[in-house]
Coordinates of C-alpha atoms and ligand atoms in Angstrom, one line a residue:
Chain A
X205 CA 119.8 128.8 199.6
X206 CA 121.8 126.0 201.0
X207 CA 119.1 124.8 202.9
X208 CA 116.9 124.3 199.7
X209 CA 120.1 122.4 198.2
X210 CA 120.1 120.2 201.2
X211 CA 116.2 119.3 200.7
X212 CA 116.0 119.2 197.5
X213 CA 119.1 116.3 197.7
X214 CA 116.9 114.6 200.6
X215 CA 114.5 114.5 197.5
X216 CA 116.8 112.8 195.0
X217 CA 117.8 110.2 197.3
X218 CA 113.9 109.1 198.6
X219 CA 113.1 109.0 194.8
X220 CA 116.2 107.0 194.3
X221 CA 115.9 104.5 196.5
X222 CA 112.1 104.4 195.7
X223 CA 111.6 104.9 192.4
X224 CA 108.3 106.3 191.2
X225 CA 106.2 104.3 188.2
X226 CA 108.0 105.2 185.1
X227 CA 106.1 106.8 182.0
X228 CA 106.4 103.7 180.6
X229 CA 105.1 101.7 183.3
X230 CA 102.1 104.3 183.3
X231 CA 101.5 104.0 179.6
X232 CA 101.6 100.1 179.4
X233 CA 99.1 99.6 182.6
X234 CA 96.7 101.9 179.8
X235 CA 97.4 99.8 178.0
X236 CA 96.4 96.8 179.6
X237 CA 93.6 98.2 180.9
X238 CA 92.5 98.6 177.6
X239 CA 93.0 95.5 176.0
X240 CA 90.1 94.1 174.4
X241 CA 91.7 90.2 173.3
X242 CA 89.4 87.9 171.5
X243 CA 89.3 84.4 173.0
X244 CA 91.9 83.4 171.0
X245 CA 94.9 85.4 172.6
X246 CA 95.8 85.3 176.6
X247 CA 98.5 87.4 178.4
X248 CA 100.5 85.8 181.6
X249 CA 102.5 87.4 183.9
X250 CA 105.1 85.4 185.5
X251 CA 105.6 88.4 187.4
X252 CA 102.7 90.1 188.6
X253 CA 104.6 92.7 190.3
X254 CA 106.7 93.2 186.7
X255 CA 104.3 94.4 183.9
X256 CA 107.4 95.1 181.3
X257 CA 107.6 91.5 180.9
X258 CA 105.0 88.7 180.1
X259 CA 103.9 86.4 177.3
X260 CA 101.1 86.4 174.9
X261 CA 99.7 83.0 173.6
X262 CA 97.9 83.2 170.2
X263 CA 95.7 79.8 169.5
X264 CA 94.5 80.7 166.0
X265 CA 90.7 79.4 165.6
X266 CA 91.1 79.8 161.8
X267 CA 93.7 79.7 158.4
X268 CA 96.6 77.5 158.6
X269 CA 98.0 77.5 161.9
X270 CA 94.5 76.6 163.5
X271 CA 95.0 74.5 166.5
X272 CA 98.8 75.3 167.4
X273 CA 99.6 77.3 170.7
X274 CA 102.2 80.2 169.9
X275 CA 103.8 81.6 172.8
X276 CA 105.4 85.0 172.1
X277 CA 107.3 86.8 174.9
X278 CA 107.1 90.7 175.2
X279 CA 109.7 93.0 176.6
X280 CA 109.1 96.4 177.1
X281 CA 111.7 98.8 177.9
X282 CA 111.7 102.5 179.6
X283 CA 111.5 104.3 176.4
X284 CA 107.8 102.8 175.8
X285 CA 106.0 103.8 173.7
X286 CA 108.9 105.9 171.8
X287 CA 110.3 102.2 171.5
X288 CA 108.4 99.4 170.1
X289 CA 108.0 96.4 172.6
X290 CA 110.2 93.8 171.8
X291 CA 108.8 90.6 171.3
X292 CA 110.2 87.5 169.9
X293 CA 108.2 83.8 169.7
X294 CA 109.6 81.4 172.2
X295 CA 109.1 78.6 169.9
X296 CA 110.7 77.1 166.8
X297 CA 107.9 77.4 164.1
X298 CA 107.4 77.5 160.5
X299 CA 106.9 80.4 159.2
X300 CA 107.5 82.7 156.7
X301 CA 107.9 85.4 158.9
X302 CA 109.5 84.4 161.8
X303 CA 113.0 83.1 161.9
X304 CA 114.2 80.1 164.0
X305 CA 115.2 82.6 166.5
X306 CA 112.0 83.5 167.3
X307 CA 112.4 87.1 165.7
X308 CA 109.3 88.6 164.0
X309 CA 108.7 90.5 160.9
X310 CA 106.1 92.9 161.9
X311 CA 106.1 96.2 160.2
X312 CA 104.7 97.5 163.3
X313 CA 107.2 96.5 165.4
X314 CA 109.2 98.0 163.5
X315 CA 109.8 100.8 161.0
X316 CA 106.0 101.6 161.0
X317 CA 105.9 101.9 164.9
X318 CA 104.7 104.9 166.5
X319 CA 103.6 106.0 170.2
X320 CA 100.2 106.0 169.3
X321 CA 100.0 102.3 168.8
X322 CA 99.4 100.6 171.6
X323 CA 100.2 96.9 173.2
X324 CA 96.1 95.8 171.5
X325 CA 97.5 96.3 167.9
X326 CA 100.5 94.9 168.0
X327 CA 98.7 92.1 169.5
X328 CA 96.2 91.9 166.9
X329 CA 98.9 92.1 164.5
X330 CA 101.0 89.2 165.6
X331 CA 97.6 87.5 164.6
X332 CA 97.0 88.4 161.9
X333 CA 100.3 86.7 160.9
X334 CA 99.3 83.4 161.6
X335 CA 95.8 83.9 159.6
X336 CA 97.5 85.2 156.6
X337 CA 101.2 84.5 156.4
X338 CA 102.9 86.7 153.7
X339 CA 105.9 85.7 151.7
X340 CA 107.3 89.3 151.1
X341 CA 110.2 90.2 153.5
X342 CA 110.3 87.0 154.8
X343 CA 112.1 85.7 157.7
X344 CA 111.9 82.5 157.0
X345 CA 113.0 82.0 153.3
X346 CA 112.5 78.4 152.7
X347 CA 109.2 79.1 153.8
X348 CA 108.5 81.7 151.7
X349 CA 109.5 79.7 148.6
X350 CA 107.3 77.2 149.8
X351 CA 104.4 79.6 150.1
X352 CA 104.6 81.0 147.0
X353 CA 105.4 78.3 145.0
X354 CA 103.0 75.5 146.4
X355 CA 100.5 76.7 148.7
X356 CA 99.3 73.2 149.2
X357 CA 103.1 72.2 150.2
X358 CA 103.2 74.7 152.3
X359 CA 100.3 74.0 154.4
X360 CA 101.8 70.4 154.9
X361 CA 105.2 71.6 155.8
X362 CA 103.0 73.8 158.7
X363 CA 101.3 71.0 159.7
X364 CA 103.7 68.9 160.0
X365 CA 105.9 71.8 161.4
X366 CA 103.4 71.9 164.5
X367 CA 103.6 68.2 165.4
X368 CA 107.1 68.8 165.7
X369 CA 108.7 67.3 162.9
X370 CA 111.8 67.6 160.9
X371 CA 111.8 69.7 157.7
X372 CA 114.8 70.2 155.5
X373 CA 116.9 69.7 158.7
X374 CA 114.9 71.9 161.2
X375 CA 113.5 70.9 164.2
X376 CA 110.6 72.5 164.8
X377 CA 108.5 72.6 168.4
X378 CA 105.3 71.0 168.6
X379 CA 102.9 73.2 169.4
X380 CA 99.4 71.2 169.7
X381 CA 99.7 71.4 173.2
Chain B
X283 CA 59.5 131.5 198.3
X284 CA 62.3 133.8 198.3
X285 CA 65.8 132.1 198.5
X286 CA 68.3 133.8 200.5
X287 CA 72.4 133.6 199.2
X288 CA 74.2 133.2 202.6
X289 CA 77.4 131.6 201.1
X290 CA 79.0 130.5 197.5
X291 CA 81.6 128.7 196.2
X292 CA 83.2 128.9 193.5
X293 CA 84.1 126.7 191.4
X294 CA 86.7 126.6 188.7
X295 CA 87.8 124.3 185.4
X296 CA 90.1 124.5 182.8
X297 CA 91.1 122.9 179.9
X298 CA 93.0 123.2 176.8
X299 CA 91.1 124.5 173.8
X300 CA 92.3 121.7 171.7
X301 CA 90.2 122.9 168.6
X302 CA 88.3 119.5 168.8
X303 CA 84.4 120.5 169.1
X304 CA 83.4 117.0 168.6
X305 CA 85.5 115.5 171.8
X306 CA 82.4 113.7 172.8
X307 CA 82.6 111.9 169.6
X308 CA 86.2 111.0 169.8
X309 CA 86.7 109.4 173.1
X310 CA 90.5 109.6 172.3
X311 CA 90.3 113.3 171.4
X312 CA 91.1 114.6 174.7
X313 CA 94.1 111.8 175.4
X314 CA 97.6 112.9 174.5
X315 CA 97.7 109.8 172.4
X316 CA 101.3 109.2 173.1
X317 CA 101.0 109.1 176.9
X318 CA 97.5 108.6 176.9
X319 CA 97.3 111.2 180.0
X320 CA 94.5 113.8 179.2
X321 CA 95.7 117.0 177.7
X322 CA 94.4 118.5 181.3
X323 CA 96.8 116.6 183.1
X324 CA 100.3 116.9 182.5
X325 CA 102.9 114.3 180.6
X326 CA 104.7 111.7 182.6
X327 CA 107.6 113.6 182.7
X328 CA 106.0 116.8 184.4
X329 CA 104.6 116.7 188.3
X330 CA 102.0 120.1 187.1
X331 CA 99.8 120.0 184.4
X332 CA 99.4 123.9 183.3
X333 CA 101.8 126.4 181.8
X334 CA 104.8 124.6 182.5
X335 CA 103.9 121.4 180.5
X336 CA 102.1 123.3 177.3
X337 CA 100.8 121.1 174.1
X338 CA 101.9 121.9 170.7
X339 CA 99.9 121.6 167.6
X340 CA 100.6 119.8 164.3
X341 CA 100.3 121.2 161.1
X342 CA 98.2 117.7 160.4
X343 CA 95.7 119.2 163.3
X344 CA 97.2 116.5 166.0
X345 CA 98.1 118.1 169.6
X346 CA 100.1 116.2 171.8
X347 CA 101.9 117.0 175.0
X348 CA 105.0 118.9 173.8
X349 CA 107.5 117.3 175.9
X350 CA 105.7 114.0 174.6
X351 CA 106.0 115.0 171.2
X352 CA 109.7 116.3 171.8
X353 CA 110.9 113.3 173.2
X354 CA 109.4 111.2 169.9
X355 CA 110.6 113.6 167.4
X356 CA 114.4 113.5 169.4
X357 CA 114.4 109.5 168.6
X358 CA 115.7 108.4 165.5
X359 CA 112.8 105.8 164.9
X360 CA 110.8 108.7 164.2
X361 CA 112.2 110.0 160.9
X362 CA 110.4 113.5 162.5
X363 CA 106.9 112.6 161.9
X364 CA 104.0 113.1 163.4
X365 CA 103.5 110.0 165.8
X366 CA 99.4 109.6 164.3
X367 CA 99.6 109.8 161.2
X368 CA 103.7 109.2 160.2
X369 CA 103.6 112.5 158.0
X370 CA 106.8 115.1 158.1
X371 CA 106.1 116.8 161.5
X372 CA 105.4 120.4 161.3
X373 CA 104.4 122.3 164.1
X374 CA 101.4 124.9 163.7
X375 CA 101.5 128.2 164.8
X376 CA 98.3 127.5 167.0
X377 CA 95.7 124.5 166.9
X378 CA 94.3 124.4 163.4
X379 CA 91.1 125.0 162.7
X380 CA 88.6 127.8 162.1
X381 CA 87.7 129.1 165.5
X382 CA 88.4 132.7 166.2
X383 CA 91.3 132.9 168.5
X384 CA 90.2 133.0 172.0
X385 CA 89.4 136.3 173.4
X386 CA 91.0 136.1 177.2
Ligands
LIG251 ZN1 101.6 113.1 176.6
LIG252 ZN1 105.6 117.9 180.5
LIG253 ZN1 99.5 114.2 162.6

């Protein structure tokens, strides 16, 4: 009996001081494997080694944001995918729903996550935001207004957003890079 | 010409009946869709797949790991629902469907 405590400490401390690929780690490699990105969205790992952490950069080839780079970081902690990656833009932008932090209305990422979503739809989903920019539960309220009330105002104020000019007192980041 | 056994071996497989006929249809069907390990091998938190690391059955006809679907329902994020299809999580008495129960 004490022998068998003996090992099975030995055990404890080898998978201590080498710890084995986490479920999460297992689940987002999956995932990666699996992606399947149109041409208009590219991951980068700073860290190869590190697959929790990377960035996503969404060039929109269509709707209002067309031509701007958006970099979004991702940050995926041990509790993938009972947790929702976090992900924030690393940019200032315009946008009705993302705030000048860089935080992200996504239902998905949210109250409507669930472990059978994977790292492809909320990918696909960040997209979507930039083709169609909605103006309920927005993050961005002055941008809201603006897209509600005068779509073609609003489309200026993005434009002009992504060259990295001034509105009502914002900075925003240019993003035509 | 007359064949002559000298030797066999045999072989074995298993797998969980997970009432899903159609599996070759439904390249996901046999993926615990949390962990995305197949329901042959066992979740991330188990070292053997078999007995020790069962599945559980949804009312809603999803199967999932059960210490997968433990873990999900034990996190507040989940309001208790199934991790497919977000409704109330009820487990089933067995998979759900119309088979006859298996006769082993
Ligand atoms: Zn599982
Ligand atoms: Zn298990
Ligand atoms: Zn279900």
């Amino acid at each position: 009996m004490l022998k068998i405590w003996s090992m099975k400490k030995n055990e404890d401390a080898v998978a201590k001081k080498k710890p084995k690929t986490s479920a999460a780690q297992i689940r987002v490699q999956k995932d990666l494997t699996e992606l399947d990105l149109p041409d208009t969205m590219k991951t980068h790992f700073p860290d190869p080694n590190d697959l929790l952490n990377f960035t996503l950069t969404i060039t929109p080839d269509d709707g209002m944001y067309k031509g701007g780079s958006f970099v979004f970081s991702f940050a995926i902690n041990t509790n993938y995918p009972h947790e929702p990656p976090k992900v924030k833009c690393t940019q200032t932008i315009y946008h009705p729903n993302v705030d000048l932090e860089g935080n992200v209305c996504l239902n998905i990422l949210r109250e409507d996550w669930k472990p059978v979503l994977n790292l492809n739809s909320v990918m696909v989903g960040l997209q979507y935001l930039f083709l169609e920019p909605n103006a309920d539960d927005p993050l961005n309220k002055d941008a809201a207004q603006e897209l509600i009330k005068n779509r073609e105002h609003f489309l200026s104020n993005v434009k002009q957003s992504m060259r990295g000019y001034n509105i009502k007192g914002v900075q925003y980041q240019n993003v035509m890079g | 010409m007359k064949v002559k056994i000298k030797q066999w071996n045999a072989v074995a497989q298993w797998r969980w009946d997970t009432g899903n006929k159609d599996a070759a249809d439904d390249e996901e069907g046999d993926v615990c869709g949390i962990c995305r390990v197949p329901f042959e091998g066992c979740c991330p938190s188990c070292r053997v797949p078999g007995d020790d690391c069962p599945l559980i059955w949804g009312e809603c006809s999803h199967v999932f790991h059960m210490h997968c679907l433990l873990k999900w329902i034990g996190t507040a994020a989940s309001k208790q629902q199934c991790p497919m299809d977000r409704r109330p999580w009820a487990t089933a008495e067995r998979r759900v469907d119309n088979a006859p129960p298996p006769t082993t």
